[in-house]
PDB file of C-alpha atoms in Angstrom:
ATOM      1  CA  MET S   1       3.316  -2.371  15.422  1.00 51.00           C
ATOM      2  CA  THR S   2       3.335   0.059  12.540  1.00 81.00           C
ATOM      3  CA  ILE S   3       0.155   1.435  11.032  1.00 93.00           C
ATOM      4  CA  ALA S   4       0.219   4.230   8.472  1.00 96.00           C
ATOM      5  CA  PRO S   5      -0.936   7.458  10.181  1.00 96.00           C
ATOM      6  CA  LYS S   6      -3.876   8.098   7.817  1.00 96.00           C
ATOM      7  CA  LEU S   7      -5.074   4.513   8.208  1.00 97.00           C
ATOM      8  CA  GLN S   8      -4.731   4.752  12.001  1.00 96.00           C
ATOM      9  CA  HIS S   9      -6.751   7.987  12.016  1.00 96.00           C
ATOM     10  CA  TYR S  10      -9.458   6.393   9.864  1.00 96.00           C
ATOM     11  CA  LEU S  11      -9.682   3.241  12.001  1.00 97.00           C
ATOM     12  CA  ASP S  12      -9.987   5.409  15.131  1.00 96.00           C
ATOM     13  CA  GLU S  13     -12.591   7.623  13.476  1.00 95.00           C
ATOM     14  CA  VAL S  14     -14.858   4.681  12.550  1.00 95.00           C
ATOM     15  CA  HIS S  15     -14.215   2.971  15.912  1.00 96.00           C
ATOM     16  CA  ALA S  16     -12.957  -0.146  14.148  1.00 96.00           C
ATOM     17  CA  ASP S  17     -12.397  -3.312  16.139  1.00 97.00           C
ATOM     18  CA  TYR S  18      -9.128  -4.819  14.900  1.00 97.00           C
ATOM     19  CA  ASP S  19      -5.756  -6.122  15.912  1.00 96.00           C
ATOM     20  CA  VAL S  20      -2.342  -5.823  14.292  1.00 96.00           C
ATOM     21  CA  ILE S  21      -0.147  -8.770  13.415  1.00 94.00           C
ATOM     22  CA  GLU S  22       3.539  -8.201  12.841  1.00 94.00           C
ATOM     23  CA  HIS S  23       5.441 -10.467  10.477  1.00 92.00           C
ATOM     24  CA  GLN S  24       8.766 -10.759   8.726  1.00 93.00           C
ATOM     25  CA  PRO S  25       9.144  -8.115   5.995  1.00 93.00           C
ATOM     26  CA  THR S  26       7.733  -9.308   2.675  1.00 91.00           C
ATOM     27  CA  LYS S  27       7.534  -8.056  -0.898  1.00 90.00           C
ATOM     28  CA  SER S  28       3.975  -9.042  -1.836  1.00 88.00           C
ATOM     29  CA  SER S  29       0.617  -9.751  -0.260  1.00 89.00           C
ATOM     30  CA  LEU S  30       0.995 -13.418  -1.167  1.00 88.00           C
ATOM     31  CA  GLU S  31       4.329 -13.553   0.682  1.00 91.00           C
ATOM     32  CA  THR S  32       2.676 -11.724   3.588  1.00 91.00           C
ATOM     33  CA  ALA S  33       0.005 -14.406   3.803  1.00 91.00           C
ATOM     34  CA  SER S  34       2.664 -17.105   3.925  1.00 91.00           C
ATOM     35  CA  ALA S  35       4.854 -15.245   6.449  1.00 91.00           C
ATOM     36  CA  SER S  36       1.828 -14.651   8.696  1.00 91.00           C
ATOM     37  CA  SER S  37       0.428 -18.178   8.355  1.00 93.00           C
ATOM     38  CA  VAL S  38      -2.830 -16.737   7.071  1.00 95.00           C
ATOM     39  CA  PRO S  39      -4.659 -18.339   4.134  1.00 94.00           C
ATOM     40  CA  ALA S  40      -4.031 -16.214   1.021  1.00 93.00           C
ATOM     41  CA  GLU S  41      -7.744 -15.822   0.302  1.00 95.00           C
ATOM     42  CA  LYS S  42      -8.146 -14.003   3.639  1.00 96.00           C
ATOM     43  CA  VAL S  43      -5.455 -11.398   2.908  1.00 96.00           C
ATOM     44  CA  ALA S  44      -7.037  -8.502   1.019  1.00 96.00           C
ATOM     45  CA  LYS S  45      -4.775  -6.536  -1.277  1.00 95.00           C
ATOM     46  CA  ALA S  46      -5.628  -3.102  -2.621  1.00 96.00           C
ATOM     47  CA  VAL S  47      -4.778  -2.203  -6.215  1.00 96.00           C
ATOM     48  CA  LEU S  48      -4.993   1.429  -7.302  1.00 96.00           C
ATOM     49  CA  LEU S  49      -6.651   1.976 -10.668  1.00 95.00           C
ATOM     50  CA  ASP S  50      -7.127   5.093 -12.741  1.00 93.00           C
ATOM     51  CA  THR S  51     -10.583   5.367 -14.297  1.00 90.00           C
ATOM     52  CA  ASP S  52     -11.958   7.978 -16.676  1.00 79.00           C
ATOM     53  CA  ASP S  53     -13.421   9.848 -13.690  1.00 82.00           C
ATOM     54  CA  ASP S  54     -11.034   9.374 -10.770  1.00 91.00           C
ATOM     55  CA  TYR S  55      -8.962   6.811  -8.920  1.00 95.00           C
ATOM     56  CA  LEU S  56     -10.501   3.568  -7.723  1.00 95.00           C
ATOM     57  CA  LEU S  57      -9.125   1.117  -5.193  1.00 96.00           C
ATOM     58  CA  ALA S  58      -9.856  -2.483  -6.139  1.00 96.00           C
ATOM     59  CA  VAL S  59      -9.781  -4.795  -3.095  1.00 97.00           C
ATOM     60  CA  LEU S  60      -9.362  -8.511  -3.708  1.00 96.00           C
ATOM     61  CA  PRO S  61      -7.768 -11.609  -2.150  1.00 96.00           C
ATOM     62  CA  SER S  62      -3.990 -11.841  -2.389  1.00 94.00           C
ATOM     63  CA  ASP S  63      -4.180 -15.083  -4.390  1.00 94.00           C
ATOM     64  CA  ARG S  64      -6.234 -13.441  -7.148  1.00 94.00           C
ATOM     65  CA  ARG S  65      -5.527 -10.814  -9.784  1.00 94.00           C
ATOM     66  CA  VAL S  66      -7.590  -7.935 -11.111  1.00 93.00           C
ATOM     67  CA  GLU S  67      -9.278  -8.759 -14.389  1.00 92.00           C
ATOM     68  CA  LEU S  68      -9.497  -5.319 -16.024  1.00 89.00           C
ATOM     69  CA  SER S  69     -12.008  -6.495 -18.637  1.00 87.00           C
ATOM     70  CA  GLU S  70     -14.360  -7.610 -15.840  1.00 87.00           C
ATOM     71  CA  LEU S  71     -14.063  -4.164 -14.298  1.00 87.00           C
ATOM     72  CA  ARG S  72     -15.059  -2.712 -17.649  1.00 86.00           C
ATOM     73  CA  SER S  73     -18.363  -4.586 -17.224  1.00 81.00           C
ATOM     74  CA  GLU S  74     -18.760  -3.224 -13.682  1.00 81.00           C
ATOM     75  CA  LEU S  75     -17.732   0.370 -14.462  1.00 84.00           C
ATOM     76  CA  GLY S  76     -18.726   0.854 -18.076  1.00 83.00           C
ATOM     77  CA  HIS S  77     -15.126   1.551 -19.116  1.00 84.00           C
ATOM     78  CA  LYS S  78     -11.758  -0.141 -18.722  1.00 84.00           C
ATOM     79  CA  PRO S  79      -9.510   1.340 -16.031  1.00 92.00           C
ATOM     80  CA  ARG S  80      -5.728   1.233 -16.098  1.00 93.00           C
ATOM     81  CA  LEU S  81      -3.307   0.320 -13.334  1.00 94.00           C
ATOM     82  CA  ALA S  82      -2.013   3.442 -11.598  1.00 94.00           C
ATOM     83  CA  SER S  83       1.681   4.227 -11.822  1.00 94.00           C
ATOM     84  CA  GLU S  84       4.037   3.971  -8.873  1.00 93.00           C
ATOM     85  CA  ASP S  85       4.233   7.782  -8.751  1.00 95.00           C
ATOM     86  CA  GLU S  86       0.433   8.029  -8.570  1.00 95.00           C
ATOM     87  CA  ILE S  87       0.378   5.498  -5.737  1.00 95.00           C
ATOM     88  CA  LYS S  88       3.090   7.401  -3.852  1.00 95.00           C
ATOM     89  CA  SER S  89       1.212  10.693  -4.205  1.00 95.00           C
ATOM     90  CA  LEU S  90      -2.089   9.320  -2.853  1.00 95.00           C
ATOM     91  CA  PHE S  91      -0.610   6.988  -0.228  1.00 97.00           C
ATOM     92  CA  SER S  92       2.348   9.103   0.861  1.00 96.00           C
ATOM     93  CA  ASP S  93       2.534   7.519   4.318  1.00 96.00           C
ATOM     94  CA  CYS S  94       2.571   3.950   2.948  1.00 95.00           C
ATOM     95  CA  ASP S  95       5.191   1.797   1.333  1.00 93.00           C
ATOM     96  CA  VAL S  96       4.492   1.043  -2.324  1.00 88.00           C
ATOM     97  CA  GLY S  97       2.828  -2.357  -2.455  1.00 88.00           C
ATOM     98  CA  ALA S  98       1.413  -2.063   1.074  1.00 93.00           C
ATOM     99  CA  VAL S  99      -1.649   0.063   0.348  1.00 95.00           C
ATOM    100  CA  PRO S 100      -4.559  -0.433   2.771  1.00 96.00           C
ATOM    101  CA  PRO S 101      -8.140  -0.691   1.452  1.00 95.00           C
ATOM    102  CA  ALA S 102      -9.559   2.314   3.326  1.00 94.00           C
ATOM    103  CA  GLY S 103      -8.821   5.643   4.948  1.00 93.00           C
ATOM    104  CA  TYR S 104      -7.534   7.661   2.004  1.00 96.00           C
ATOM    105  CA  GLY S 105     -10.676   9.129   0.466  1.00 94.00           C
ATOM    106  CA  VAL S 106     -10.477   6.958  -2.647  1.00 95.00           C
ATOM    107  CA  GLN S 107     -13.569   5.198  -4.003  1.00 95.00           C
ATOM    108  CA  VAL S 108     -13.404   1.447  -3.374  1.00 96.00           C
ATOM    109  CA  ILE S 109     -14.701  -1.628  -5.147  1.00 95.00           C
ATOM    110  CA  VAL S 110     -14.484  -4.934  -3.261  1.00 96.00           C
ATOM    111  CA  ASP S 111     -14.368  -8.273  -5.044  1.00 96.00           C
ATOM    112  CA  ASN S 112     -17.265 -10.507  -4.026  1.00 94.00           C
ATOM    113  CA  SER S 113     -14.850 -13.294  -3.063  1.00 93.00           C
ATOM    114  CA  ILE S 114     -13.746 -11.246  -0.008  1.00 92.00           C
ATOM    115  CA  ASP S 115     -17.331 -11.388   1.239  1.00 85.00           C
ATOM    116  CA  GLN S 116     -17.011 -15.148   1.756  1.00 86.00           C
ATOM    117  CA  GLN S 117     -14.237 -14.850   4.345  1.00 92.00           C
ATOM    118  CA  PRO S 118     -14.989 -14.955   8.099  1.00 95.00           C
ATOM    119  CA  ASP S 119     -11.850 -12.871   8.803  1.00 97.00           C
ATOM    120  CA  VAL S 120     -10.044 -10.322   6.655  1.00 97.00           C
ATOM    121  CA  TYR S 121      -6.416  -9.221   6.885  1.00 97.00           C
ATOM    122  CA  PHE S 122      -4.827  -6.314   5.008  1.00 97.00           C
ATOM    123  CA  GLU S 123      -1.582  -4.381   4.838  1.00 95.00           C
ATOM    124  CA  ALA S 124      -1.213  -1.669   7.461  1.00 96.00           C
ATOM    125  CA  GLY S 125       0.864   0.573   5.192  1.00 95.00           C
ATOM    126  CA  ASP S 126       4.214  -1.183   5.485  1.00 94.00           C
ATOM    127  CA  HIS S 127       5.563  -4.600   4.562  1.00 91.00           C
ATOM    128  CA  ALA S 128       5.734  -5.953   8.108  1.00 94.00           C
ATOM    129  CA  SER S 129       2.268  -5.369   9.642  1.00 95.00           C
ATOM    130  CA  LEU S 130      -1.197  -6.705   8.919  1.00 95.00           C
ATOM    131  CA  VAL S 131      -4.511  -5.404  10.219  1.00 97.00           C
ATOM    132  CA  HIS S 132      -6.902  -8.214  11.136  1.00 97.00           C
ATOM    133  CA  MET S 133     -10.650  -7.846  11.628  1.00 97.00           C
ATOM    134  CA  ARG S 134     -13.724 -10.021  11.583  1.00 97.00           C
ATOM    135  CA  HIS S 135     -15.709 -10.027   8.350  1.00 95.00           C
ATOM    136  CA  ASP S 136     -18.630  -8.105   9.823  1.00 96.00           C
ATOM    137  CA  GLU S 137     -16.271  -5.353  10.970  1.00 97.00           C
ATOM    138  CA  PHE S 138     -14.580  -5.216   7.558  1.00 97.00           C
ATOM    139  CA  SER S 139     -18.022  -5.012   5.899  1.00 95.00           C
ATOM    140  CA  ARG S 140     -19.002  -2.181   8.224  1.00 95.00           C
ATOM    141  CA  MET S 141     -15.801  -0.344   7.318  1.00 95.00           C
ATOM    142  CA  MET S 142     -16.541  -0.938   3.605  1.00 94.00           C
ATOM    143  CA  LYS S 143     -20.228   0.043   3.826  1.00 93.00           C
ATOM    144  CA  ASP S 144     -19.839   2.754   1.164  1.00 94.00           C
ATOM    145  CA  ALA S 145     -17.824   0.559  -1.185  1.00 95.00           C
ATOM    146  CA  ARG S 146     -19.100  -0.900  -4.377  1.00 94.00           C
ATOM    147  CA  TYR S 147     -19.021  -4.699  -4.749  1.00 94.00           C
ATOM    148  CA  GLY S 148     -18.531  -6.778  -7.866  1.00 93.00           C
ATOM    149  CA  GLN S 149     -16.840  -9.785  -9.448  1.00 92.00           C
ATOM    150  CA  PHE S 150     -13.608  -8.652 -11.104  1.00 92.00           C
ATOM    151  CA  SER S 151     -10.844 -11.054 -10.131  1.00 93.00           C
ATOM    152  CA  GLU S 152      -9.517 -14.382 -11.247  1.00 92.00           C
ATOM    153  CA  PRO S 153      -7.043 -16.798  -9.666  1.00 90.00           C
ATOM    154  CA  ALA S 154      -3.449 -15.655 -10.049  1.00 83.00           C
ATOM    155  CA  LEU S 155      -1.076 -18.008 -11.762  1.00 70.00           C
ATOM    156  CA  ILE S 156       1.273 -19.069  -8.975  1.00 60.00           C
ATOM    157  CA  ASP S 157       4.401 -21.100  -9.638  1.00 50.00           C
TER     158      ASP S 157
END
């Protein structure tokens, strides 16, 4: 099992109760859900945004997409998607596209739809491992996060 070192340190520091699920390498969180036989709405993906003030990590289900105009309502201004170079600099121990939702000192906003899930899964920093935890444990880990409604269903072919 492969967990990014910073994520591992954070999970140890907060005494998180979790397990790791290995799966075939994938290219997206939606593929990860399928490869792991986990419903897509239970797989949380993290999207790095650049706001006027700092970076913000938007956490939402893998079958949804960030609606930037909705985040404008939540934040008071419209953020932009961070570049690949920005992602690499902040999440240097993670593969691009496998950013975890916590452990990197970035402010977080969690989509309200995650709050409806009894279990939450998220990338462990690579494209072949998922962290799984019960909802109450995920909520405890996200206690300092902001919550809001900023996603909409992704158009899936």
